[in-house]
mmCIF file of C-alpha atoms (C1' of nucleotides) in Angstrom:
data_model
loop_
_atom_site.group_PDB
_atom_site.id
_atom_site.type_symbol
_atom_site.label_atom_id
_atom_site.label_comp_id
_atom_site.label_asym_id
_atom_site.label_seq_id
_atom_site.Cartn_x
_atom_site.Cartn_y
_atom_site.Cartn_z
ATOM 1 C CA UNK A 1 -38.391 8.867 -26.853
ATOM 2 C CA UNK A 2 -35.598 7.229 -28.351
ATOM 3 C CA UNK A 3 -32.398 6.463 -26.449
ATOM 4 C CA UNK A 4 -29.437 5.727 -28.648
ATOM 5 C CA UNK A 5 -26.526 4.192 -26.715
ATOM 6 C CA UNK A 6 -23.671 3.929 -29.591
ATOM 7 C CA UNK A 7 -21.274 1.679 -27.875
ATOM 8 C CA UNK A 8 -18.406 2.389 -30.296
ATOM 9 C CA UNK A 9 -15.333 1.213 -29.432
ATOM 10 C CA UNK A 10 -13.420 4.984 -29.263
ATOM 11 C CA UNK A 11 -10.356 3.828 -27.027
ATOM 12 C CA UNK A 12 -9.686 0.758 -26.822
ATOM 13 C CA UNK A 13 -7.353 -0.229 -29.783
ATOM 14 C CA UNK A 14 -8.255 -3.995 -29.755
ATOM 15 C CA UNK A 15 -10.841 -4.663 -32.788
ATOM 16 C CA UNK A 16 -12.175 -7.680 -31.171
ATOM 17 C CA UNK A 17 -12.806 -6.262 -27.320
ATOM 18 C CA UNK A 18 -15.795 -7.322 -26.005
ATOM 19 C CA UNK A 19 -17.904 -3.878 -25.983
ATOM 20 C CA UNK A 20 -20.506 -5.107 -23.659
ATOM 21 C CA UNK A 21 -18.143 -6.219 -20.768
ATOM 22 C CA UNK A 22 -16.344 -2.903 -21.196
ATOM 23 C CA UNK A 23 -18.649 -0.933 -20.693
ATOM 24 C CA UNK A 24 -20.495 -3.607 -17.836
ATOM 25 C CA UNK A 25 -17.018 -3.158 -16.419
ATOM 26 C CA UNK A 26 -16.947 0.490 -16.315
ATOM 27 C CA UNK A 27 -20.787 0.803 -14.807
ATOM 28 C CA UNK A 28 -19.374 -1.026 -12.041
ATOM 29 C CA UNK A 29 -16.594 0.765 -11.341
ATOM 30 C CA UNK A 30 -18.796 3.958 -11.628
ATOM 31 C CA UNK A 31 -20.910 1.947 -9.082
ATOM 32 C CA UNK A 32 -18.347 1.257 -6.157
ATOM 33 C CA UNK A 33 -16.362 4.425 -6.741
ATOM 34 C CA UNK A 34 -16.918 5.204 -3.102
ATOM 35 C CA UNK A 35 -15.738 1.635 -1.573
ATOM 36 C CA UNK A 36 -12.701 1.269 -3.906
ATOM 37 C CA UNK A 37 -11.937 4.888 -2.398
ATOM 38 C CA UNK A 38 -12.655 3.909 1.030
ATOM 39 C CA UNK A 39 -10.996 0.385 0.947
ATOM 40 C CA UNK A 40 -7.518 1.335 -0.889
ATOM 41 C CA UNK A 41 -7.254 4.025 1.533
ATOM 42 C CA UNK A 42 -6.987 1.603 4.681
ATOM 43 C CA UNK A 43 -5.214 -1.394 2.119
ATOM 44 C CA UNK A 44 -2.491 1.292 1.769
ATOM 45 C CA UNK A 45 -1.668 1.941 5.121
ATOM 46 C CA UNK A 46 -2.219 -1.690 6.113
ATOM 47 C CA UNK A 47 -0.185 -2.796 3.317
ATOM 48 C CA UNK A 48 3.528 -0.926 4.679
ATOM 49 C CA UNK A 49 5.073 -3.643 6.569
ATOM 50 C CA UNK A 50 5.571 -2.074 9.930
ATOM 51 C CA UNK A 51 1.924 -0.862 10.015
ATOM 52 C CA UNK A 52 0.412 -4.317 9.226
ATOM 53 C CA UNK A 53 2.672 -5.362 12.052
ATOM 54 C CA UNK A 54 1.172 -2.365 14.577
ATOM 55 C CA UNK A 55 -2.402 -3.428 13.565
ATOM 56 C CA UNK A 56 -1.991 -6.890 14.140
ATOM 57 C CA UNK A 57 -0.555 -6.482 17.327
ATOM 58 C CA UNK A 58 -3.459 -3.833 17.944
ATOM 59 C CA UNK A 59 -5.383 -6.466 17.284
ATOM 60 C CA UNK A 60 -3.901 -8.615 19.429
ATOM 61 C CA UNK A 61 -3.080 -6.932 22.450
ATOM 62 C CA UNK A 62 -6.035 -4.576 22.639
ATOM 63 C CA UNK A 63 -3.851 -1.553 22.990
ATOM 64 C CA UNK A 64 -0.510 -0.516 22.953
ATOM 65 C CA UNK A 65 1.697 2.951 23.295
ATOM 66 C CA UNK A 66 4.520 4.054 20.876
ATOM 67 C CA UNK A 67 6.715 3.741 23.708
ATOM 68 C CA UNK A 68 5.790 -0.577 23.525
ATOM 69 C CA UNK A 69 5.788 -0.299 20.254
ATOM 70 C CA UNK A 70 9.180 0.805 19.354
ATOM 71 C CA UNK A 71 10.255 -1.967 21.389
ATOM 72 C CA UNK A 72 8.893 -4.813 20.124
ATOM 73 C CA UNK A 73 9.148 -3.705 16.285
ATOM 74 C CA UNK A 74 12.709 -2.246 17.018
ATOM 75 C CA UNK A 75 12.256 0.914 15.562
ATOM 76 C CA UNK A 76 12.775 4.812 17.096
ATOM 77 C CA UNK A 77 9.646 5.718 18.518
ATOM 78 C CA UNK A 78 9.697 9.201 16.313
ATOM 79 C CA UNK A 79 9.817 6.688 13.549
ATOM 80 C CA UNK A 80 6.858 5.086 15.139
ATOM 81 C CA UNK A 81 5.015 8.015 15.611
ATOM 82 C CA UNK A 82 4.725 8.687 11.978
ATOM 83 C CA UNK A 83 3.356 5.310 11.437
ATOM 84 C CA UNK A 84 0.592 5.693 14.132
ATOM 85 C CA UNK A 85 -0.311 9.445 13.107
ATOM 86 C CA UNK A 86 -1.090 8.307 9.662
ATOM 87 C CA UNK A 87 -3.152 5.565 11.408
ATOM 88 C CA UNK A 88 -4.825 7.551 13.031
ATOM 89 C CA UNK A 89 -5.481 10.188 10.809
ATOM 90 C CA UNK A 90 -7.244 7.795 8.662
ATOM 91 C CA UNK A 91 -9.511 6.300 11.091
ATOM 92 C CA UNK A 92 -8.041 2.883 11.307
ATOM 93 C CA UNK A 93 -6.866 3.599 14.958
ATOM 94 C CA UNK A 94 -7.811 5.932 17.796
ATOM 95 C CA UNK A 95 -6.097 7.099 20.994
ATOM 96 C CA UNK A 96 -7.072 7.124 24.717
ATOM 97 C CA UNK A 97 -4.189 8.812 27.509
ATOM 98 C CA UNK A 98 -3.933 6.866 30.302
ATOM 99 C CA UNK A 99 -1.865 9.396 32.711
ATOM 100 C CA UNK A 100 1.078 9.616 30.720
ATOM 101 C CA UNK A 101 0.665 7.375 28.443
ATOM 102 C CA UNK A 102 -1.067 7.390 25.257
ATOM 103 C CA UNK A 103 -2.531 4.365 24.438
ATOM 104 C CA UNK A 104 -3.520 3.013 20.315
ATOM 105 C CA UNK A 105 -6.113 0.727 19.398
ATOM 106 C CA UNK A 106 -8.271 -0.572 16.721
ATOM 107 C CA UNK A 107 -11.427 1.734 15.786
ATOM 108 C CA UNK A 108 -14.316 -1.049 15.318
ATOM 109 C CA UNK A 109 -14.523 -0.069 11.559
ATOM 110 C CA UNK A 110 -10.959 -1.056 10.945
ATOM 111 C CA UNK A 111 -10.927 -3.879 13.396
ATOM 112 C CA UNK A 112 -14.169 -5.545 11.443
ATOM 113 C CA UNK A 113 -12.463 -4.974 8.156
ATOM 114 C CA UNK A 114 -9.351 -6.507 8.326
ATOM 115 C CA UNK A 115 -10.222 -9.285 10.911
ATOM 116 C CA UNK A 116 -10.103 -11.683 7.895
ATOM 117 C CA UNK A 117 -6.585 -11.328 7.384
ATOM 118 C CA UNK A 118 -6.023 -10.859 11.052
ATOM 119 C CA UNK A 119 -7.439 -14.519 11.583
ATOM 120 C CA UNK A 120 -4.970 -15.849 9.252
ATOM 121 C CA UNK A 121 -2.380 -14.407 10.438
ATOM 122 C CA UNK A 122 -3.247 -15.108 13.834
ATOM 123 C CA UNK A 123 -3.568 -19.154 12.961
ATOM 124 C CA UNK A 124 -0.330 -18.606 11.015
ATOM 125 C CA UNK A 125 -2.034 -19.871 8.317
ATOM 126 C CA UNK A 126 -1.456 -17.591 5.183
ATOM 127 C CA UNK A 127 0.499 -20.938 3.382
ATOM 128 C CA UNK A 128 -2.664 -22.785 4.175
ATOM 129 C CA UNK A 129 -5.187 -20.689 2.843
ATOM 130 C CA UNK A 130 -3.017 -19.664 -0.470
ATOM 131 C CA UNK B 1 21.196 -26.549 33.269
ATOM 132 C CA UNK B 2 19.466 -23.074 34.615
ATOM 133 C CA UNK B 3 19.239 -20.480 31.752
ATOM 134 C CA UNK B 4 18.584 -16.733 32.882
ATOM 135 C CA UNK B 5 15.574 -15.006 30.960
ATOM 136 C CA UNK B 6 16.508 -11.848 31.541
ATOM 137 C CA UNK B 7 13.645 -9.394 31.032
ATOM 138 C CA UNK B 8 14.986 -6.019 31.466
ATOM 139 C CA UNK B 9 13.151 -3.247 29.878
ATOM 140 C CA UNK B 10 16.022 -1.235 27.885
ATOM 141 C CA UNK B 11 15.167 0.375 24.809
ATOM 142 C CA UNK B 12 11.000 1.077 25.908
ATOM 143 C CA UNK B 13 11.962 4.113 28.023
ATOM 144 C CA UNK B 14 8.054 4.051 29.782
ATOM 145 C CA UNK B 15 8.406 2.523 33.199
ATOM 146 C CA UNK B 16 5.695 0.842 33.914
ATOM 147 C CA UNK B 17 5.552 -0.847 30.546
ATOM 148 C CA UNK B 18 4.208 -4.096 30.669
ATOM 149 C CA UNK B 19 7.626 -6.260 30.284
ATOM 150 C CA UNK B 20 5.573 -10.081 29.334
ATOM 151 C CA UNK B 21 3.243 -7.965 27.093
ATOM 152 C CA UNK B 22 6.307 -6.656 25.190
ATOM 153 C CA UNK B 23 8.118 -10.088 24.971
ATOM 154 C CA UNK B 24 4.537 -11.690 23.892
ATOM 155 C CA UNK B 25 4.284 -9.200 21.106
ATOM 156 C CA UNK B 26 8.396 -9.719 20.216
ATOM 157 C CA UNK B 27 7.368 -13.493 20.240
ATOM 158 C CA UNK B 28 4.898 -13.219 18.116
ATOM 159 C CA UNK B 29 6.376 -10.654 15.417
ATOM 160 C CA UNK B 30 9.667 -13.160 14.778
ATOM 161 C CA UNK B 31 6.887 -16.440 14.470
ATOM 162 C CA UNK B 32 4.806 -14.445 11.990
ATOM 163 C CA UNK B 33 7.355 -12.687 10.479
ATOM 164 C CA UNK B 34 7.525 -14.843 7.185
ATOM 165 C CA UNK B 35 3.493 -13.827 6.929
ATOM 166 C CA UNK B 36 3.892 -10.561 7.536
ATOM 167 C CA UNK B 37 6.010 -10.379 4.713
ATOM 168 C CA UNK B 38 3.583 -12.599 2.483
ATOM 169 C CA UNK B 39 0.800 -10.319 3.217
ATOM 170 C CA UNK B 40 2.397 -6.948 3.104
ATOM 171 C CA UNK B 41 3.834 -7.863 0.229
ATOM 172 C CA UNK B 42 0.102 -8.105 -1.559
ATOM 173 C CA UNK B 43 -1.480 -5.593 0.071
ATOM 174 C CA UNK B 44 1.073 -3.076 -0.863
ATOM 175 C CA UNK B 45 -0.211 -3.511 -4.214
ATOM 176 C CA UNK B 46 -3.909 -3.565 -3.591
ATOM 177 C CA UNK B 47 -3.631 -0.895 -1.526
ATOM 178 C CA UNK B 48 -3.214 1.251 -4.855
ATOM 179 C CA UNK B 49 -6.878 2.474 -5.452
ATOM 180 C CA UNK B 50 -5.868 1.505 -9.641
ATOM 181 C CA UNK B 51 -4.914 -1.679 -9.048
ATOM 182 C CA UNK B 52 -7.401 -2.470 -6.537
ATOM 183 C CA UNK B 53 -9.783 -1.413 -9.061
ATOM 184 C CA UNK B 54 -7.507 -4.258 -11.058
ATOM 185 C CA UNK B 55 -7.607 -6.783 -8.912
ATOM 186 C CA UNK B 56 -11.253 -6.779 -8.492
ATOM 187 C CA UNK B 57 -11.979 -6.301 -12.405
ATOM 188 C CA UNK B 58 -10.243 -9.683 -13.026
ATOM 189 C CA UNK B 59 -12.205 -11.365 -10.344
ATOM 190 C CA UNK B 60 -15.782 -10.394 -11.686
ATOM 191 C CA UNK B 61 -14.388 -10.860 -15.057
ATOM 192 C CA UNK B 62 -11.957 -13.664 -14.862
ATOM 193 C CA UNK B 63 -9.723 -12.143 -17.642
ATOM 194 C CA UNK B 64 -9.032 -8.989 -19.259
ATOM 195 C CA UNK B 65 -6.224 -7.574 -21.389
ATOM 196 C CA UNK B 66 -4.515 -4.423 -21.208
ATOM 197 C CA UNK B 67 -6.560 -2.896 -23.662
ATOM 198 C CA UNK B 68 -9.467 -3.270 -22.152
ATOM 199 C CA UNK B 69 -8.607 -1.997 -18.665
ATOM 200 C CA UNK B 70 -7.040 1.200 -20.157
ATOM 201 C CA UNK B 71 -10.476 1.772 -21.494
ATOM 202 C CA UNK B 72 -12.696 0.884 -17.918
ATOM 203 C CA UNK B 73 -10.612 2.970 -16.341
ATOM 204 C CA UNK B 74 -9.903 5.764 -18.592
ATOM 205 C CA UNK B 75 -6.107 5.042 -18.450
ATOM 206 C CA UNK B 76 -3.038 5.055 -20.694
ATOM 207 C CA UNK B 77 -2.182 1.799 -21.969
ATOM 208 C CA UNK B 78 1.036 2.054 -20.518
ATOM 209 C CA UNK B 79 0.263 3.257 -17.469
ATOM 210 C CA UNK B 80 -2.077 0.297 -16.969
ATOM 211 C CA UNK B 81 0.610 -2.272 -18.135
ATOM 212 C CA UNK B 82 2.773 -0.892 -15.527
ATOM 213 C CA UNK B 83 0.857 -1.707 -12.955
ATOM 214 C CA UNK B 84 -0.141 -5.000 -14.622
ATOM 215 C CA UNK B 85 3.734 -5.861 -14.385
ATOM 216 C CA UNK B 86 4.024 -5.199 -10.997
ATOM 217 C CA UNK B 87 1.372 -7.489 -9.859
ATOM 218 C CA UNK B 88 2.359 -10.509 -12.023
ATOM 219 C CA UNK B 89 6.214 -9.841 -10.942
ATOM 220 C CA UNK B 90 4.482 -10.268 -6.978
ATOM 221 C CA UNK B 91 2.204 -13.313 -8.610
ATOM 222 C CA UNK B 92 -1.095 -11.821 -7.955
ATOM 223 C CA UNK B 93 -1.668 -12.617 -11.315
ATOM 224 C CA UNK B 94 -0.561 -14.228 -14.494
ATOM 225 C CA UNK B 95 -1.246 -13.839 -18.258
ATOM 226 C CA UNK B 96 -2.310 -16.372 -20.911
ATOM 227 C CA UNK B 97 -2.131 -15.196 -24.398
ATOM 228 C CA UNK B 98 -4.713 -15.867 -26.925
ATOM 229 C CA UNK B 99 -3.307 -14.800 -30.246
ATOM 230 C CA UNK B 100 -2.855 -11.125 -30.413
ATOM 231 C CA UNK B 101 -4.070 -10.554 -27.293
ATOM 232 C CA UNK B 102 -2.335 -11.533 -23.552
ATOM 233 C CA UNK B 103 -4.884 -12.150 -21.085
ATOM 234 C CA UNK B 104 -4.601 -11.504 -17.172
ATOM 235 C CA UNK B 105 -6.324 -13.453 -14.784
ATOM 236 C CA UNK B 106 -5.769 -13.801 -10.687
ATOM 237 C CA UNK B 107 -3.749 -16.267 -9.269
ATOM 238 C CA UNK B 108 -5.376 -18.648 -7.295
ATOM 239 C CA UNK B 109 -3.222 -17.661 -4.100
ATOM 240 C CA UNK B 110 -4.372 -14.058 -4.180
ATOM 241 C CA UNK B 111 -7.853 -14.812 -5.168
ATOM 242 C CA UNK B 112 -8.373 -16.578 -2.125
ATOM 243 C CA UNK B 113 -6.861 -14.417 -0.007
ATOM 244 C CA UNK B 114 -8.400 -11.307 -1.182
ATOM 245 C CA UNK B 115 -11.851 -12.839 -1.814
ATOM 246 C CA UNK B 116 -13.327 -11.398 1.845
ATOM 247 C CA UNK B 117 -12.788 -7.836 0.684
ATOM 248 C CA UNK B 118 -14.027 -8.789 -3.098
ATOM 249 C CA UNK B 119 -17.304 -9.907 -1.715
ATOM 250 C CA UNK B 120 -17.597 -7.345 0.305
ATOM 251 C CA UNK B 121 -16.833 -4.839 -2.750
ATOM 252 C CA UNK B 122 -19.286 -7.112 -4.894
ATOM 253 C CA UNK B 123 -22.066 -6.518 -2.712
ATOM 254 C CA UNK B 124 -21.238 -2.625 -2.393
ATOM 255 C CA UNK B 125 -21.440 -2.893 1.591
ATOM 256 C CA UNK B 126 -18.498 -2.046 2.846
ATOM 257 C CA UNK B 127 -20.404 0.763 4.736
ATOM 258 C CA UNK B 128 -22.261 -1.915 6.658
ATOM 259 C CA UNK B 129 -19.656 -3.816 7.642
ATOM 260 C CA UNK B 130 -17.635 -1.136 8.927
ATOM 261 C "C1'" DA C 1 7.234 26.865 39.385
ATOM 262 C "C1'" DT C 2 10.420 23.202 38.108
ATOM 263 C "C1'" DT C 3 11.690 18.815 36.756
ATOM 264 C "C1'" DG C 4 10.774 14.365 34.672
ATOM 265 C "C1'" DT C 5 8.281 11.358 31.604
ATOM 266 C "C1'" DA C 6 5.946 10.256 27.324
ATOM 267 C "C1'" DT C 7 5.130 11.586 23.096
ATOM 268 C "C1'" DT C 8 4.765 14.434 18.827
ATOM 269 C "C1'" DT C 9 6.484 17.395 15.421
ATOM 270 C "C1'" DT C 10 9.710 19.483 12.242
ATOM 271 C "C1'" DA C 11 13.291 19.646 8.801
ATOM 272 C "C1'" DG C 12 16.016 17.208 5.828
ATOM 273 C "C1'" DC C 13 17.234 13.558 2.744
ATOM 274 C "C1'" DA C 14 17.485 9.306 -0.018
ATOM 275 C "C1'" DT C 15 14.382 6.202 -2.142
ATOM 276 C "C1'" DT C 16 10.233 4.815 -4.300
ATOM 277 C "C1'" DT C 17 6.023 5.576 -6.866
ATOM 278 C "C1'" DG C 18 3.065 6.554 -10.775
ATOM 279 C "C1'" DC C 19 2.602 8.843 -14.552
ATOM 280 C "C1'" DT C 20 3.886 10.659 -19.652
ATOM 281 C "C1'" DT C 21 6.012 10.225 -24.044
ATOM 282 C "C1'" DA C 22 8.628 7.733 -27.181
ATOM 283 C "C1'" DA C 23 10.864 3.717 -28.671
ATOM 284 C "C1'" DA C 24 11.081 -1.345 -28.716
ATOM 285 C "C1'" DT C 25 9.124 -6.241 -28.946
ATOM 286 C "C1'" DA C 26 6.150 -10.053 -30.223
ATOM 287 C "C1'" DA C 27 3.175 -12.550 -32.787
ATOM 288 C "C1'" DA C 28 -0.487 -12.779 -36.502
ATOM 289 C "C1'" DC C 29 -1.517 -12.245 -41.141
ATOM 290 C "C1'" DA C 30 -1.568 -10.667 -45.944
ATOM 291 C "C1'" DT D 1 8.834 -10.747 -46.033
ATOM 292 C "C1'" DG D 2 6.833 -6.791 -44.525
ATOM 293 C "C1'" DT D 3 2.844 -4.773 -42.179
ATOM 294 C "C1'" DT D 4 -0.553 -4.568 -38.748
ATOM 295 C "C1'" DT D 5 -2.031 -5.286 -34.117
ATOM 296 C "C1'" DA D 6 -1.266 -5.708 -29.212
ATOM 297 C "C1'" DT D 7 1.601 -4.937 -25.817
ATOM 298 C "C1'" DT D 8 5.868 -3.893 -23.159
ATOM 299 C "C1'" DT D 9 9.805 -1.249 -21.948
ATOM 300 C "C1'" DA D 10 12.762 2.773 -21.218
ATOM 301 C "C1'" DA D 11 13.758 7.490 -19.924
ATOM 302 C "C1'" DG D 12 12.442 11.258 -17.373
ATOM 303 C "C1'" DC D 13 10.156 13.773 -13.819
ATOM 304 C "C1'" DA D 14 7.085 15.496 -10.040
ATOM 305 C "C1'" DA D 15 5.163 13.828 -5.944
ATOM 306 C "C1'" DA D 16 4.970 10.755 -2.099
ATOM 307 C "C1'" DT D 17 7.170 7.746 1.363
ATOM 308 C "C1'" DG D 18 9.887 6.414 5.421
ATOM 309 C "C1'" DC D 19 13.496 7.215 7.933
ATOM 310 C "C1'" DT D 20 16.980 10.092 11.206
ATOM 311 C "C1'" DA D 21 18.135 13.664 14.345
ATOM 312 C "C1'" DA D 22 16.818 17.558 16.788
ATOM 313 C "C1'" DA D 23 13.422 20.503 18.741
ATOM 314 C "C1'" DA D 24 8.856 21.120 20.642
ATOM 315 C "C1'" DT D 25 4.756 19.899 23.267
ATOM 316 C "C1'" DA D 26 1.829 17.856 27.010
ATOM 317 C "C1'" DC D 27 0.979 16.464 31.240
ATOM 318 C "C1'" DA D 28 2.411 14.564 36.097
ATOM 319 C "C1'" DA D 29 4.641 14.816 40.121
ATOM 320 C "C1'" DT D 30 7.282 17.084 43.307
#
DNA sequence: ATTGTATTTTAGCATTTGCTTAAATAAACA
DNA sequence: TGTTTATTTAAGCAAATGCTAAAATACAAT
């Protein structure tokens, strides 16, 4: 049995694109569908700059209520809130009550994932590593 | 010369809120501000599951145009050059043209920094890690 | 049961995002 | 010089975001 693979060049307009890296290109992002998925989901809530602030501190202090929270960042805690529910909703933190108080932290998954930013920004060293 | 640190809790309404935790954490957030920034800043844009897709294209592939993109990922050119703009306005990555065609590449900076989640990606095992 | 404390939720609104379609540039080449 | 090729930009629009202010919920303590 013959296989014919015609790798015409049907979209892209350029004449002299490189058909093999196209379509190496698009195998792997066939490929990692899933973990592009999974990572730009967390990237986009990390990447709001209150909620990179709440996971670092997360990160930092273990745990941490909405109530602390609103405080340091200077924000209303409804405002706050919002920020932690879509956290949480995505799995990047979880709660625990604590009498009244309702306490955030990191799940592992998240905490594991972005620890490499974490340590740069823990060693204030983002001007370094650039 | 005595100066007063006064710590009173008034904007966290919770009573028994951990006053040097909050201060630590208020610390903290104005030293790292200029980083939070920096960061948030680029993951704002990676967290777009298009341009992560990007991002991570041009570091297996060192450059790409446009054109080709469009085609990997099934996109209008327009739509793709969009999103090119916005990440060489931010300076995660820059253009070189070779005759007809303008090449993007990653910047060094943003290489670097996002190289822990491209590896990961690379390898597909971003479900063991997590 | 009633009050107080901690927090979430809802509704509303201005702003931003990401796309489409169409028009505008920019440089190579006949 | 005009045409082709590659790409960007502009206008428009639906959907998403992030906040405020007000109302609702959850549990503790009396």
């Amino acid at each position: 049995m013959t296989i014919f693979v015609f790798m015409e060049n049907n979209s892209c307009i350029r004449q002299q694109a490189d058909i093999k890296q196209i379509n190496r290109c698009k195998d792997r992002v066939a490929e990692l569908n899933g973990s592009f998925d999974y990572l730009s989901n967390g990237l986009e809530l990390a990447g709001n700059n209150v909620r990179l602030k709440i996971l670092f501190l997360l990160y930092e202090e273990k745990q941490l209520c909405v109530c602390d929270l609103s405080d340091v960042l200077g924000m209303t805690i409804s405002a706050v809130s919002q920020h932690l529910r879509k956290l949480k909703d995505r799995k990047l933190i979880e709660t625990e009550r604590q009498a009244q108080t309702i306490f955030y932290s990191l799940t592992n998954e998240y905490k594991n994932l972005l620890e490499p930013f974490f340590i740069i920004l823990d060693e204030n060293k983002i001007l370094e590593t650039i």
